[in-house]
mmCIF file of N, CA, C and O in Angstrom:
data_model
loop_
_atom_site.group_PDB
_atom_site.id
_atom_site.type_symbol
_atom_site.label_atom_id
_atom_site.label_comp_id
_atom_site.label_asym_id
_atom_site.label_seq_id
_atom_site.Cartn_x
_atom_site.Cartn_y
_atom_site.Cartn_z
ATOM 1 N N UNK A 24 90.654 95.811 92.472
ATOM 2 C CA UNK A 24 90.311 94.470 92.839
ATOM 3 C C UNK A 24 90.459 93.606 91.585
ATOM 4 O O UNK A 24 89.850 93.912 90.560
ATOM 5 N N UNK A 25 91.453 92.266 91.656
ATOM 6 C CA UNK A 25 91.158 91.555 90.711
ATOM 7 C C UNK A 25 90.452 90.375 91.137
ATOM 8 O O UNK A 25 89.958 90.167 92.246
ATOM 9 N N UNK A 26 90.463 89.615 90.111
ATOM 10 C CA UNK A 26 89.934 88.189 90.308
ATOM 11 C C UNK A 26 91.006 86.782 90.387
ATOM 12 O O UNK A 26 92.161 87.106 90.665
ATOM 13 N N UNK A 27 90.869 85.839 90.258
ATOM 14 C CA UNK A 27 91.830 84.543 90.313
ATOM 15 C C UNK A 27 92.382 85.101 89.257
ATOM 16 O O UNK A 27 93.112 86.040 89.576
ATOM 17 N N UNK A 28 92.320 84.884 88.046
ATOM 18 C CA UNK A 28 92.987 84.870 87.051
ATOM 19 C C UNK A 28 93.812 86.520 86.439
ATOM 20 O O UNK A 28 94.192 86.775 85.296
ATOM 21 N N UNK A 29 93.860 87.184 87.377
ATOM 22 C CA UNK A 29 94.200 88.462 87.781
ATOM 23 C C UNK A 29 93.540 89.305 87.059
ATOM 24 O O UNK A 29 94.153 90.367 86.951
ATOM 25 N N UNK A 30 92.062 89.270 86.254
ATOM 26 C CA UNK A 30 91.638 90.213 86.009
ATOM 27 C C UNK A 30 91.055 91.848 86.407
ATOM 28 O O UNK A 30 90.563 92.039 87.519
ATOM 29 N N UNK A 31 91.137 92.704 85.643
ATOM 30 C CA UNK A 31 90.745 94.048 86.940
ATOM 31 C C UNK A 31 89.058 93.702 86.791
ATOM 32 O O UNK A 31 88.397 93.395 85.799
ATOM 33 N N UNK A 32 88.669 93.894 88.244
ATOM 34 C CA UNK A 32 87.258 93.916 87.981
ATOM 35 C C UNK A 32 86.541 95.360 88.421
ATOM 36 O O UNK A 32 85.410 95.789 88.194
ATOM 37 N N UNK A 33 87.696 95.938 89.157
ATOM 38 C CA UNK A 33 87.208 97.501 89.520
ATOM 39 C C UNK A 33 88.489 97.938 89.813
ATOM 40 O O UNK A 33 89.488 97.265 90.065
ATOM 41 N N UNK A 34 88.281 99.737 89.722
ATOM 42 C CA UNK A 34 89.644 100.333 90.070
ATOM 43 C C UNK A 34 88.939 101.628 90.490
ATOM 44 O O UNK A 34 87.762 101.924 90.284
ATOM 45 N N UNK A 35 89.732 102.230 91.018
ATOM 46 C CA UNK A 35 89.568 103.812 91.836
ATOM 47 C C UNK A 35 89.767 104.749 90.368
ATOM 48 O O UNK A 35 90.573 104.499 89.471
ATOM 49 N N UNK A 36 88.994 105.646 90.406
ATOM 50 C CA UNK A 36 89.323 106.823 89.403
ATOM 51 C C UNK A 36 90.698 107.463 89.411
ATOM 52 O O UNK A 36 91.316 107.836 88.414
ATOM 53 N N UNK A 37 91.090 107.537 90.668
ATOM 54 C CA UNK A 37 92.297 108.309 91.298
ATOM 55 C C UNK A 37 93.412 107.066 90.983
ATOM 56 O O UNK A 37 94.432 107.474 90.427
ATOM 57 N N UNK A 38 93.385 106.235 91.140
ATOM 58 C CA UNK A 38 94.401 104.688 90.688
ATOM 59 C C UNK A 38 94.558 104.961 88.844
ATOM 60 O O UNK A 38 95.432 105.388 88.090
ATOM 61 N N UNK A 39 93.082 104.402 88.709
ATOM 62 C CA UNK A 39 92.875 104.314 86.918
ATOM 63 C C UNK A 39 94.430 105.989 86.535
ATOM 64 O O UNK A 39 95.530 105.665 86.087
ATOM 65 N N UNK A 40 94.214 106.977 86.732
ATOM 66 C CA UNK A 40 94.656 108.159 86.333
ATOM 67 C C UNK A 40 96.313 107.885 86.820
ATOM 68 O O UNK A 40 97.164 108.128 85.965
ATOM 69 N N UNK A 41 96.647 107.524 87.798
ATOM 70 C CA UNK A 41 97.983 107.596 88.355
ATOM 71 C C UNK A 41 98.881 106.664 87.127
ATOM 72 O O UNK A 41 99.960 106.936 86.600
ATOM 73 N N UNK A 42 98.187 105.762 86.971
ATOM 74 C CA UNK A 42 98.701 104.388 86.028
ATOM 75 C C UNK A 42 98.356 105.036 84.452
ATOM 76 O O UNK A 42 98.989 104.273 83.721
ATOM 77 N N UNK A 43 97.914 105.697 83.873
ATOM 78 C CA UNK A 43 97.841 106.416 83.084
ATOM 79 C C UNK A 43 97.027 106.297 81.754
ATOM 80 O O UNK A 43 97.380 106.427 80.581
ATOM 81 N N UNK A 44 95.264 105.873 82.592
ATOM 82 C CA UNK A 44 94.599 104.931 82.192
ATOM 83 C C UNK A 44 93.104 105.627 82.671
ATOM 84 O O UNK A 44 93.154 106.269 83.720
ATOM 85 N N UNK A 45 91.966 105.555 82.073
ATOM 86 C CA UNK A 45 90.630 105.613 82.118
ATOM 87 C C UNK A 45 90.127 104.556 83.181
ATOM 88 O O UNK A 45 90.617 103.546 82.677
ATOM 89 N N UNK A 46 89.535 104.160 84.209
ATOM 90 C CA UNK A 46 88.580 103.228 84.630
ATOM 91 C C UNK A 46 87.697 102.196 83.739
ATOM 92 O O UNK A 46 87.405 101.049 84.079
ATOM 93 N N UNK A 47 87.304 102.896 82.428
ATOM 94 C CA UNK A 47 87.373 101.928 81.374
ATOM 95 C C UNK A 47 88.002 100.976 80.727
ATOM 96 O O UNK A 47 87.535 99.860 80.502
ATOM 97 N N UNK A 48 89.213 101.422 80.365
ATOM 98 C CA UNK A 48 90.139 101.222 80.009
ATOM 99 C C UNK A 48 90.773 100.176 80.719
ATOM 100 O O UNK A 48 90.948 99.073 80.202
ATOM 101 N N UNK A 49 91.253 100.550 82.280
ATOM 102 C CA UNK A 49 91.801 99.200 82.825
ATOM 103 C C UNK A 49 90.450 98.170 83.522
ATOM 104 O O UNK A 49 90.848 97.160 84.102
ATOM 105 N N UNK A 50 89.339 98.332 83.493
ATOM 106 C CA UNK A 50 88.147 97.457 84.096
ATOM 107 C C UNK A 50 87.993 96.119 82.920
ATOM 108 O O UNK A 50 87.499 96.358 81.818
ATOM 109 N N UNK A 51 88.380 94.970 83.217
ATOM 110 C CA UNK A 51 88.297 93.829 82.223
ATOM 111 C C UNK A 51 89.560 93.644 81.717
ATOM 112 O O UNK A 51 89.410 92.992 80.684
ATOM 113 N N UNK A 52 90.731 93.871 81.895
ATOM 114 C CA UNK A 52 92.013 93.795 81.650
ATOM 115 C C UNK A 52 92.894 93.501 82.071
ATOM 116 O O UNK A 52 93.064 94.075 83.147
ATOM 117 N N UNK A 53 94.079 92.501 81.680
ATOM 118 C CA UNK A 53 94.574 91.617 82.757
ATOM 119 C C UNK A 53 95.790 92.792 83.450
ATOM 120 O O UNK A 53 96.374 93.755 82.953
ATOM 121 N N UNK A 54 95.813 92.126 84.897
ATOM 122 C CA UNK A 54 96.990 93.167 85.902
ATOM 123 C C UNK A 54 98.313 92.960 84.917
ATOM 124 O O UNK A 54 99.000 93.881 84.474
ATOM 125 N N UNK A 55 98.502 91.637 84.691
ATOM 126 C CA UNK A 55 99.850 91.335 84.192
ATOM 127 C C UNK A 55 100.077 91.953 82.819
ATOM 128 O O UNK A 55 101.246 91.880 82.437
ATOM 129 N N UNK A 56 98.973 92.716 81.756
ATOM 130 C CA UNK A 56 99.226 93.720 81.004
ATOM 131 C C UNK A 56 99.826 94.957 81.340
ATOM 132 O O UNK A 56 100.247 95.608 80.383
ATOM 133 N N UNK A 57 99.988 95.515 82.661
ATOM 134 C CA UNK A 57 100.039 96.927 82.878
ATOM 135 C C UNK A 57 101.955 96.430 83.269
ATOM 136 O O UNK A 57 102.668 97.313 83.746
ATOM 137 N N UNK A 58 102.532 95.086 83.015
ATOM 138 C CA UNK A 58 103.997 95.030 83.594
ATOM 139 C C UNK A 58 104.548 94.823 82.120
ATOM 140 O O UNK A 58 103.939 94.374 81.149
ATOM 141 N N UNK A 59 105.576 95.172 82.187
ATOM 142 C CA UNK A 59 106.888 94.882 81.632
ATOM 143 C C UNK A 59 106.662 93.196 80.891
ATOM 144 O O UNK A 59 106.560 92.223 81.638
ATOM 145 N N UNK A 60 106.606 93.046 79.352
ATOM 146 C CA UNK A 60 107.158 91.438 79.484
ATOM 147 C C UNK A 60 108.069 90.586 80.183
ATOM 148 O O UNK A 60 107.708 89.563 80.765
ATOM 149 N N UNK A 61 109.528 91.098 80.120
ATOM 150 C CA UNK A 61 109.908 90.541 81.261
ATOM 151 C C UNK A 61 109.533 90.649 82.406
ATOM 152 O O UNK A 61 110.108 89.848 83.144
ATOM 153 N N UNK A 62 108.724 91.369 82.967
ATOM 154 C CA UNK A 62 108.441 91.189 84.547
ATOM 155 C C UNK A 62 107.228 90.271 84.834
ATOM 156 O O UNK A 62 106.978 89.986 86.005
ATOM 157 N N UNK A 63 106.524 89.833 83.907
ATOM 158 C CA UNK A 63 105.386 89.095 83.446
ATOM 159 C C UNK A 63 105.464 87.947 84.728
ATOM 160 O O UNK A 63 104.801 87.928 85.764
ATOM 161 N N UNK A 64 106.653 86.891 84.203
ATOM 162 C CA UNK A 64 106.815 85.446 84.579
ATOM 163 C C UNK A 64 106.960 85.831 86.086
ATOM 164 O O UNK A 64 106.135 85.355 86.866
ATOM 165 N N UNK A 65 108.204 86.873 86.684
ATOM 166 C CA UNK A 65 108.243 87.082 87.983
ATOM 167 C C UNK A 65 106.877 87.235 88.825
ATOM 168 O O UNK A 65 106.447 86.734 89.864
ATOM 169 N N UNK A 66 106.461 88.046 88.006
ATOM 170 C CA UNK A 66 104.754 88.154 88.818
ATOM 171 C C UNK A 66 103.832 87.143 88.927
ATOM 172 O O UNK A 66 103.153 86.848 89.911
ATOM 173 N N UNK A 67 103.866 86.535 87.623
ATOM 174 C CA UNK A 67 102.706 85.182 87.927
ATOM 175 C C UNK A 67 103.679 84.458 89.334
ATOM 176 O O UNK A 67 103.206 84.599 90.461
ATOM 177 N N UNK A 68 104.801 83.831 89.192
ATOM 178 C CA UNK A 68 105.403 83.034 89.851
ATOM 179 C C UNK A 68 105.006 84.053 91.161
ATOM 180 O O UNK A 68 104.519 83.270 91.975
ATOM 181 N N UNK A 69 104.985 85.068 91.606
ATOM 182 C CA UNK A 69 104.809 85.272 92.845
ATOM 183 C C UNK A 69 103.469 85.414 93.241
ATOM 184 O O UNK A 69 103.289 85.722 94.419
ATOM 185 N N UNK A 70 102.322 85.231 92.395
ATOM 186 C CA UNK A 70 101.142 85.511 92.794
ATOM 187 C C UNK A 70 100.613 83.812 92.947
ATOM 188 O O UNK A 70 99.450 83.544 93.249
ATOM 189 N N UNK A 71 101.550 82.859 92.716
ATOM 190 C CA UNK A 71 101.146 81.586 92.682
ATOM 191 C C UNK A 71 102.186 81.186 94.297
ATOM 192 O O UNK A 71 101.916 80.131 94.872
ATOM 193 N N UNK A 72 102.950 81.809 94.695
ATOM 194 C CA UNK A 72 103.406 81.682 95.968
ATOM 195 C C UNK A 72 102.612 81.950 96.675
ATOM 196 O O UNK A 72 102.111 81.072 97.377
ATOM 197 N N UNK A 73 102.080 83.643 96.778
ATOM 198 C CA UNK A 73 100.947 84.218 97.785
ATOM 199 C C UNK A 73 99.751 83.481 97.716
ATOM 200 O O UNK A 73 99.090 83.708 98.730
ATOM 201 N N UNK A 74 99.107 82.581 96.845
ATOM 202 C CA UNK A 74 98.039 82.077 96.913
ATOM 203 C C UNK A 74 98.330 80.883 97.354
ATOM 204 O O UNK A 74 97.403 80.405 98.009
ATOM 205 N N UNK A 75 99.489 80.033 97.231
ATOM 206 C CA UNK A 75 99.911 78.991 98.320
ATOM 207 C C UNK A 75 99.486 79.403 99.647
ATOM 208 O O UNK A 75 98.552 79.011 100.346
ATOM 209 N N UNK A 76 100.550 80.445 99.872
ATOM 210 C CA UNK A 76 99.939 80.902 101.124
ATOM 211 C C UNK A 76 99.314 80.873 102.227
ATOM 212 O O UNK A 76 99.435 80.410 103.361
ATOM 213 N N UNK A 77 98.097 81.932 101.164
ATOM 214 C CA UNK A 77 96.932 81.816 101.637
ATOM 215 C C UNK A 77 95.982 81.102 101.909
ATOM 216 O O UNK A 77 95.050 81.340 102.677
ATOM 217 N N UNK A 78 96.331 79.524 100.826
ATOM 218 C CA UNK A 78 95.525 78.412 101.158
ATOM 219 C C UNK A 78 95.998 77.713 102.353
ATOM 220 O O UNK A 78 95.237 77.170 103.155
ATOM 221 N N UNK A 79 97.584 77.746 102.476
ATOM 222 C CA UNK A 79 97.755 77.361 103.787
ATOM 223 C C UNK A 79 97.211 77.639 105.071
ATOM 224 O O UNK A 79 96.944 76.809 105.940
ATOM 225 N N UNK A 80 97.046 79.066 105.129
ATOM 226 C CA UNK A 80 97.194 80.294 106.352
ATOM 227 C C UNK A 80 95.454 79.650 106.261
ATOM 228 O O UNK A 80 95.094 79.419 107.415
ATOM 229 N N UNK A 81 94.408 79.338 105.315
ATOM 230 C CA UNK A 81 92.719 79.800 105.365
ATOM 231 C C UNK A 81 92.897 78.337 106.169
ATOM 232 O O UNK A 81 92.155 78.187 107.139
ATOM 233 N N UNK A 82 93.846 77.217 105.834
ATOM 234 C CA UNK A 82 93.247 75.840 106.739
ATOM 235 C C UNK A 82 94.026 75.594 107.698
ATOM 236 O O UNK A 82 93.626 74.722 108.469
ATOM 237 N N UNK A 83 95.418 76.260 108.014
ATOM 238 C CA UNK A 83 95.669 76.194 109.571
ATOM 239 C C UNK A 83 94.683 77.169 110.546
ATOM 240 O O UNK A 83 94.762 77.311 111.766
ATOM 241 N N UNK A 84 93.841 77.720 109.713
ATOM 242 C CA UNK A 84 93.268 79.022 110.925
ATOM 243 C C UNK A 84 91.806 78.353 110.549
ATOM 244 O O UNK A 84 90.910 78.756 111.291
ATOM 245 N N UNK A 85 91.569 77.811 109.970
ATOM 246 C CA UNK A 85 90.380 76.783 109.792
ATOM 247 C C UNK A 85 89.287 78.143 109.138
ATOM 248 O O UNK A 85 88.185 78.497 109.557
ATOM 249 N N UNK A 86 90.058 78.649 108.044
ATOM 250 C CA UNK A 86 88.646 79.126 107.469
ATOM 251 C C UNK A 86 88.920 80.744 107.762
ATOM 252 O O UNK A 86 88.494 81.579 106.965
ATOM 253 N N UNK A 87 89.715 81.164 109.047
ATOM 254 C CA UNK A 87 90.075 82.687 109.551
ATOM 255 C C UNK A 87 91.503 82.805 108.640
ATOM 256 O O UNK A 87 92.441 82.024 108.475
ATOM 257 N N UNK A 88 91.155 84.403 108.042
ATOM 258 C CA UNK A 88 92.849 84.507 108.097
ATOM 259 C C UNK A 88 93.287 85.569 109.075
ATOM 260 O O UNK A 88 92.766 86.659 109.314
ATOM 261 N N UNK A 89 94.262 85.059 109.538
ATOM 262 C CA UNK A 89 94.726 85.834 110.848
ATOM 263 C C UNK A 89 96.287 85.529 110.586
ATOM 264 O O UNK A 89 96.957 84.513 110.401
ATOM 265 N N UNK A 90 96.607 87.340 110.685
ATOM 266 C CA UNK A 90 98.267 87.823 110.696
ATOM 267 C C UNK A 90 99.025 86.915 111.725
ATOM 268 O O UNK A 90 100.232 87.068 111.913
#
């Protein structure tokens, strides 16, 4: 789970280990650390699409999000 600003605020033990990382280690640490510098900009730019989105999708459904 992150937050707005894509911080980790929790992770699975079984996640933390796959990514090659302690639960310590990635808890308080930004998502966009665990990419590639170049893949950095692609990701913000798409996590600022999906949150368009979603602000769209929360006030055409008035508050529901529905697929």
């Amino acid at each position: 789970m992150t937050d707005v600003p894509s911080t980790i605020l929790s992770i699975n033990p079984f996640g933390a280990v796959q990514l090659g990382y302690t639960v310590g280690k990635l808890t308080g640490r930004s998502v966009l650390s665990l990419f590639h510098e170049t893949d950095r900009e692609t990701l913000r730019e798409t996590q600022m699409e999906l949150a368009h989105v979603n602000r769209v999708t929360t006030v055409a459904t008035g508050g529901l999000n529905r697929p």
